[in-house]
PDB file of C-alpha atoms in Angstrom:
ATOM      1  CA  MET Z 452      -0.162  -0.064   0.057  1.00 66.00           C
ATOM      2  CA  GLY Z 453       1.402   3.444  -1.019  1.00 82.00           C
ATOM      3  CA  GLN Z 454       2.149   6.082   1.755  1.00 88.00           C
ATOM      4  CA  GLN Z 455      -0.746   8.455   0.163  1.00 90.00           C
ATOM      5  CA  GLN Z 456      -3.184   5.435   0.448  1.00 91.00           C
ATOM      6  CA  LEU Z 457      -2.109   4.716   4.128  1.00 90.00           C
ATOM      7  CA  LEU Z 458      -2.380   8.519   5.249  1.00 90.00           C
ATOM      8  CA  LEU Z 459      -5.727   8.563   3.840  1.00 91.00           C
ATOM      9  CA  VAL Z 460      -6.894   5.410   5.693  1.00 92.00           C
ATOM     10  CA  ILE Z 461      -5.719   6.904   8.981  1.00 94.00           C
ATOM     11  CA  LEU Z 462      -7.266  10.464   8.292  1.00 93.00           C
ATOM     12  CA  VAL Z 463     -10.763   8.318   7.559  1.00 93.00           C
ATOM     13  CA  THR Z 464     -10.374   6.485  10.716  1.00 95.00           C
ATOM     14  CA  ILE Z 465      -9.911   9.999  12.786  1.00 95.00           C
ATOM     15  CA  ILE Z 466     -12.805  11.630  11.060  1.00 95.00           C
ATOM     16  CA  VAL Z 467     -15.213   8.309  11.694  1.00 95.00           C
ATOM     17  CA  GLY Z 468     -13.719   8.206  15.680  1.00 93.00           C
ATOM     18  CA  ILE Z 469     -14.782  12.040  15.934  1.00 94.00           C
ATOM     19  CA  ALA Z 470     -18.094  11.498  14.698  1.00 93.00           C
ATOM     20  CA  THR Z 471     -18.580   8.916  16.813  1.00 93.00           C
ATOM     21  CA  VAL Z 472     -17.844  10.732  19.599  1.00 92.00           C
ATOM     22  CA  VAL Z 473     -19.975  13.743  18.889  1.00 91.00           C
ATOM     23  CA  ALA Z 474     -22.943  11.346  17.995  1.00 88.00           C
ATOM     24  CA  ILE Z 475     -22.642   9.822  21.466  1.00 88.00           C
ATOM     25  CA  ASN Z 476     -22.700  13.170  23.276  1.00 84.00           C
ATOM     26  CA  THR Z 477     -25.640  14.416  20.879  1.00 83.00           C
ATOM     27  CA  PHE Z 478     -27.790  11.318  22.122  1.00 81.00           C
ATOM     28  CA  GLY Z 479     -27.048  11.860  25.643  1.00 75.00           C
ATOM     29  CA  SER Z 480     -27.793  15.508  25.720  1.00 85.00           C
ATOM     30  CA  ALA Z 481     -31.099  14.532  23.735  1.00 89.00           C
ATOM     31  CA  ALA Z 482     -31.979  11.991  26.576  1.00 88.00           C
ATOM     32  CA  ASP Z 483     -31.755  14.344  29.179  1.00 91.00           C
ATOM     33  CA  SER Z 484     -33.558  16.689  27.391  1.00 94.00           C
ATOM     34  CA  ALA Z 485     -36.517  14.584  27.026  1.00 95.00           C
ATOM     35  CA  ASN Z 486     -36.158  13.839  30.805  1.00 96.00           C
ATOM     36  CA  LEU Z 487     -36.411  17.232  31.429  1.00 96.00           C
ATOM     37  CA  ASP Z 488     -39.387  17.854  29.600  1.00 97.00           C
ATOM     38  CA  ALA Z 489     -41.070  14.838  30.916  1.00 97.00           C
ATOM     39  CA  VAL Z 490     -40.341  16.167  34.505  1.00 97.00           C
ATOM     40  CA  ARG Z 491     -42.176  19.453  33.688  1.00 97.00           C
ATOM     41  CA  GLN Z 492     -45.038  17.720  31.934  1.00 97.00           C
ATOM     42  CA  ASP Z 493     -45.298  15.541  35.459  1.00 97.00           C
ATOM     43  CA  MET Z 494     -45.354  19.031  37.276  1.00 97.00           C
ATOM     44  CA  GLY Z 495     -48.101  20.116  35.133  1.00 97.00           C
ATOM     45  CA  SER Z 496     -50.188  17.173  35.440  1.00 96.00           C
ATOM     46  CA  ILE Z 497     -49.722  17.120  39.393  1.00 97.00           C
ATOM     47  CA  ALA Z 498     -50.430  20.935  39.334  1.00 97.00           C
ATOM     48  CA  ALA Z 499     -53.766  20.468  37.202  1.00 97.00           C
ATOM     49  CA  SER Z 500     -54.617  17.883  39.860  1.00 97.00           C
ATOM     50  CA  ALA Z 501     -53.915  19.678  42.682  1.00 97.00           C
ATOM     51  CA  GLN Z 502     -56.027  22.639  41.248  1.00 97.00           C
ATOM     52  CA  GLY Z 503     -59.033  20.352  41.080  1.00 97.00           C
ATOM     53  CA  TYR Z 504     -58.661  18.865  44.551  1.00 97.00           C
ATOM     54  CA  TYR Z 505     -58.453  22.905  45.115  1.00 97.00           C
ATOM     55  CA  MET Z 506     -61.746  23.785  43.721  1.00 97.00           C
ATOM     56  CA  LYS Z 507     -63.650  20.599  45.181  1.00 96.00           C
ATOM     57  CA  PRO Z 508     -65.574  21.243  48.716  1.00 97.00           C
ATOM     58  CA  ALA Z 509     -64.267  19.625  51.400  1.00 94.00           C
ATOM     59  CA  MET Z 510     -67.478  17.836  51.699  1.00 95.00           C
ATOM     60  CA  LEU Z 511     -66.771  16.225  48.208  1.00 95.00           C
ATOM     61  CA  GLY Z 512     -63.075  15.262  49.530  1.00 92.00           C
ATOM     62  CA  GLY Z 513     -61.415  18.242  47.794  1.00 95.00           C
ATOM     63  CA  GLY Z 514     -59.426  20.973  49.726  1.00 96.00           C
ATOM     64  CA  GLY Z 515     -62.434  23.197  49.989  1.00 96.00           C
ATOM     65  CA  ARG Z 516     -60.408  26.384  48.114  1.00 97.00           C
ATOM     66  CA  ASP Z 517     -57.470  25.939  50.551  1.00 97.00           C
ATOM     67  CA  PHE Z 518     -53.822  23.698  49.623  1.00 97.00           C
ATOM     68  CA  THR Z 519     -53.203  23.489  53.337  1.00 96.00           C
ATOM     69  CA  GLY Z 520     -52.142  19.995  54.241  1.00 92.00           C
ATOM     70  CA  ILE Z 521     -52.396  18.505  50.381  1.00 96.00           C
ATOM     71  CA  THR Z 522     -50.538  15.696  50.090  1.00 95.00           C
ATOM     72  CA  PHE Z 523     -50.080  13.065  47.139  1.00 95.00           C
ATOM     73  CA  ASN Z 524     -52.981  10.844  48.437  1.00 94.00           C
ATOM     74  CA  ASP Z 525     -55.110  13.921  47.804  1.00 94.00           C
ATOM     75  CA  ILE Z 526     -54.489  14.350  43.870  1.00 94.00           C
ATOM     76  CA  ALA Z 527     -54.030  11.904  41.052  1.00 91.00           C
ATOM     77  CA  PHE Z 528     -50.460  10.930  39.875  1.00 92.00           C
ATOM     78  CA  GLY Z 529     -49.377   8.031  38.039  1.00 87.00           C
ATOM     79  CA  GLY Z 530     -46.208   7.338  40.524  1.00 90.00           C
ATOM     80  CA  THR Z 531     -45.482   5.631  43.509  1.00 93.00           C
ATOM     81  CA  ASN Z 532     -45.834   7.836  46.822  1.00 92.00           C
ATOM     82  CA  ASN Z 533     -45.208   7.642  50.295  1.00 91.00           C
ATOM     83  CA  GLY Z 534     -48.579   8.767  51.479  1.00 83.00           C
ATOM     84  CA  ALA Z 535     -47.454  11.885  52.326  1.00 89.00           C
ATOM     85  CA  ASP Z 536     -44.966  14.781  50.868  1.00 94.00           C
ATOM     86  CA  GLN Z 537     -43.387  12.615  48.180  1.00 96.00           C
ATOM     87  CA  ALA Z 538     -43.882  10.722  44.911  1.00 96.00           C
ATOM     88  CA  TRP Z 539     -41.532   9.515  42.312  1.00 96.00           C
ATOM     89  CA  ASN Z 540     -41.795   7.281  38.785  1.00 96.00           C
ATOM     90  CA  GLU Z 541     -39.263   7.011  36.245  1.00 96.00           C
ATOM     91  CA  ASN Z 542     -38.792  10.460  35.032  1.00 96.00           C
ATOM     92  CA  GLY Z 543     -37.926  11.574  38.925  1.00 96.00           C
ATOM     93  CA  VAL Z 544     -39.060  12.402  42.346  1.00 97.00           C
ATOM     94  CA  TYR Z 545     -41.589  15.330  43.038  1.00 97.00           C
ATOM     95  CA  VAL Z 546     -42.021  16.844  46.619  1.00 97.00           C
ATOM     96  CA  ILE Z 547     -44.811  19.212  48.246  1.00 97.00           C
ATOM     97  CA  SER Z 548     -43.743  21.407  50.672  1.00 96.00           C
ATOM     98  CA  ALA Z 549     -45.056  24.918  51.732  1.00 94.00           C
ATOM     99  CA  ALA Z 550     -48.291  24.173  51.430  1.00 95.00           C
ATOM    100  CA  GLY Z 551     -50.616  26.975  52.292  1.00 95.00           C
ATOM    101  CA  ALA Z 552     -54.131  28.451  51.724  1.00 96.00           C
ATOM    102  CA  THR Z 553     -53.468  29.632  48.419  1.00 97.00           C
ATOM    103  CA  SER Z 554     -50.131  28.123  47.060  1.00 97.00           C
ATOM    104  CA  PHE Z 555     -47.745  25.165  47.768  1.00 98.00           C
ATOM    105  CA  THR Z 556     -44.281  24.451  46.144  1.00 98.00           C
ATOM    106  CA  LEU Z 557     -43.493  21.742  44.139  1.00 98.00           C
ATOM    107  CA  THR Z 558     -39.807  20.385  43.645  1.00 97.00           C
ATOM    108  CA  ALA Z 559     -38.784  18.220  41.234  1.00 97.00           C
ATOM    109  CA  HIS Z 560     -35.818  15.968  41.012  1.00 97.00           C
ATOM    110  CA  PRO Z 561     -35.161  14.894  37.374  1.00 97.00           C
ATOM    111  CA  ALA Z 562     -33.825  11.345  36.929  1.00 95.00           C
ATOM    112  CA  SER Z 563     -31.350  12.438  34.139  1.00 93.00           C
ATOM    113  CA  ASP Z 564     -29.841  14.548  37.238  1.00 92.00           C
ATOM    114  CA  MET Z 565     -29.607  11.621  39.892  1.00 92.00           C
ATOM    115  CA  THR Z 566     -27.002   9.064  40.699  1.00 88.00           C
ATOM    116  CA  ASN Z 567     -29.179   6.429  41.404  1.00 90.00           C
ATOM    117  CA  ALA Z 568     -32.589   5.539  39.811  1.00 90.00           C
ATOM    118  CA  PRO Z 569     -35.966   7.402  41.265  1.00 93.00           C
ATOM    119  CA  ALA Z 570     -36.978   6.506  44.664  1.00 92.00           C
ATOM    120  CA  GLU Z 571     -38.210   8.067  48.000  1.00 91.00           C
ATOM    121  CA  GLY Z 572     -35.574  10.631  49.241  1.00 90.00           C
ATOM    122  CA  GLU Z 573     -33.818  10.756  46.120  1.00 92.00           C
ATOM    123  CA  THR Z 574     -32.678  14.301  45.237  1.00 93.00           C
ATOM    124  CA  ALA Z 575     -30.870  15.914  41.979  1.00 93.00           C
ATOM    125  CA  THR Z 576     -28.118  18.396  41.875  1.00 91.00           C
ATOM    126  CA  THR Z 577     -30.456  20.814  40.103  1.00 93.00           C
ATOM    127  CA  PRO Z 578     -34.079  20.553  41.100  1.00 96.00           C
ATOM    128  CA  ILE Z 579     -36.689  22.064  39.091  1.00 97.00           C
ATOM    129  CA  VAL Z 580     -39.125  24.503  41.589  1.00 98.00           C
ATOM    130  CA  ALA Z 581     -42.451  25.468  40.938  1.00 98.00           C
ATOM    131  CA  THR Z 582     -45.160  27.234  42.723  1.00 98.00           C
ATOM    132  CA  VAL Z 583     -48.773  26.087  42.616  1.00 98.00           C
ATOM    133  CA  LEU Z 584     -51.271  28.688  42.467  1.00 97.00           C
ATOM    134  CA  PRO Z 585     -55.215  27.892  42.399  1.00 97.00           C
ATOM    135  CA  ASP Z 586     -55.148  29.082  39.124  1.00 95.00           C
ATOM    136  CA  ALA Z 587     -51.933  29.085  37.801  1.00 96.00           C
ATOM    137  CA  ILE Z 588     -48.036  27.453  37.811  1.00 96.00           C
ATOM    138  CA  SER Z 589     -44.869  29.393  37.975  1.00 96.00           C
ATOM    139  CA  PHE Z 590     -41.246  27.691  37.373  1.00 92.00           C
TER     140      PHE Z 590
END
């Protein structure tokens, strides 16, 4: 094989290697982005269910226009919960806190930012925090 052909084979091998590394990094970023989108969707679903609880009269099992004492047992969420302030699914861990009469804080810990699989008590290094109001949610 000539020197020029050998140089061409080495150059093509280097280019393919670089393209492979770039593709792996892009795929990882896309997976993380998809997880964050799924977490935001879950948070919206939790907020909508909590707002329904807020509007339902206490006599019918709702909050009677009050978020005080709201737990994951009071709202519909397709995940596992500890019967109180934490719930989790394959997307992450969600925590209800600071529940007052007209608002509460919902903190999400995305699975893409955790070292272990989502479970009770697991936290992420960069959680997503939202304030849920009777008619709005703000991130």
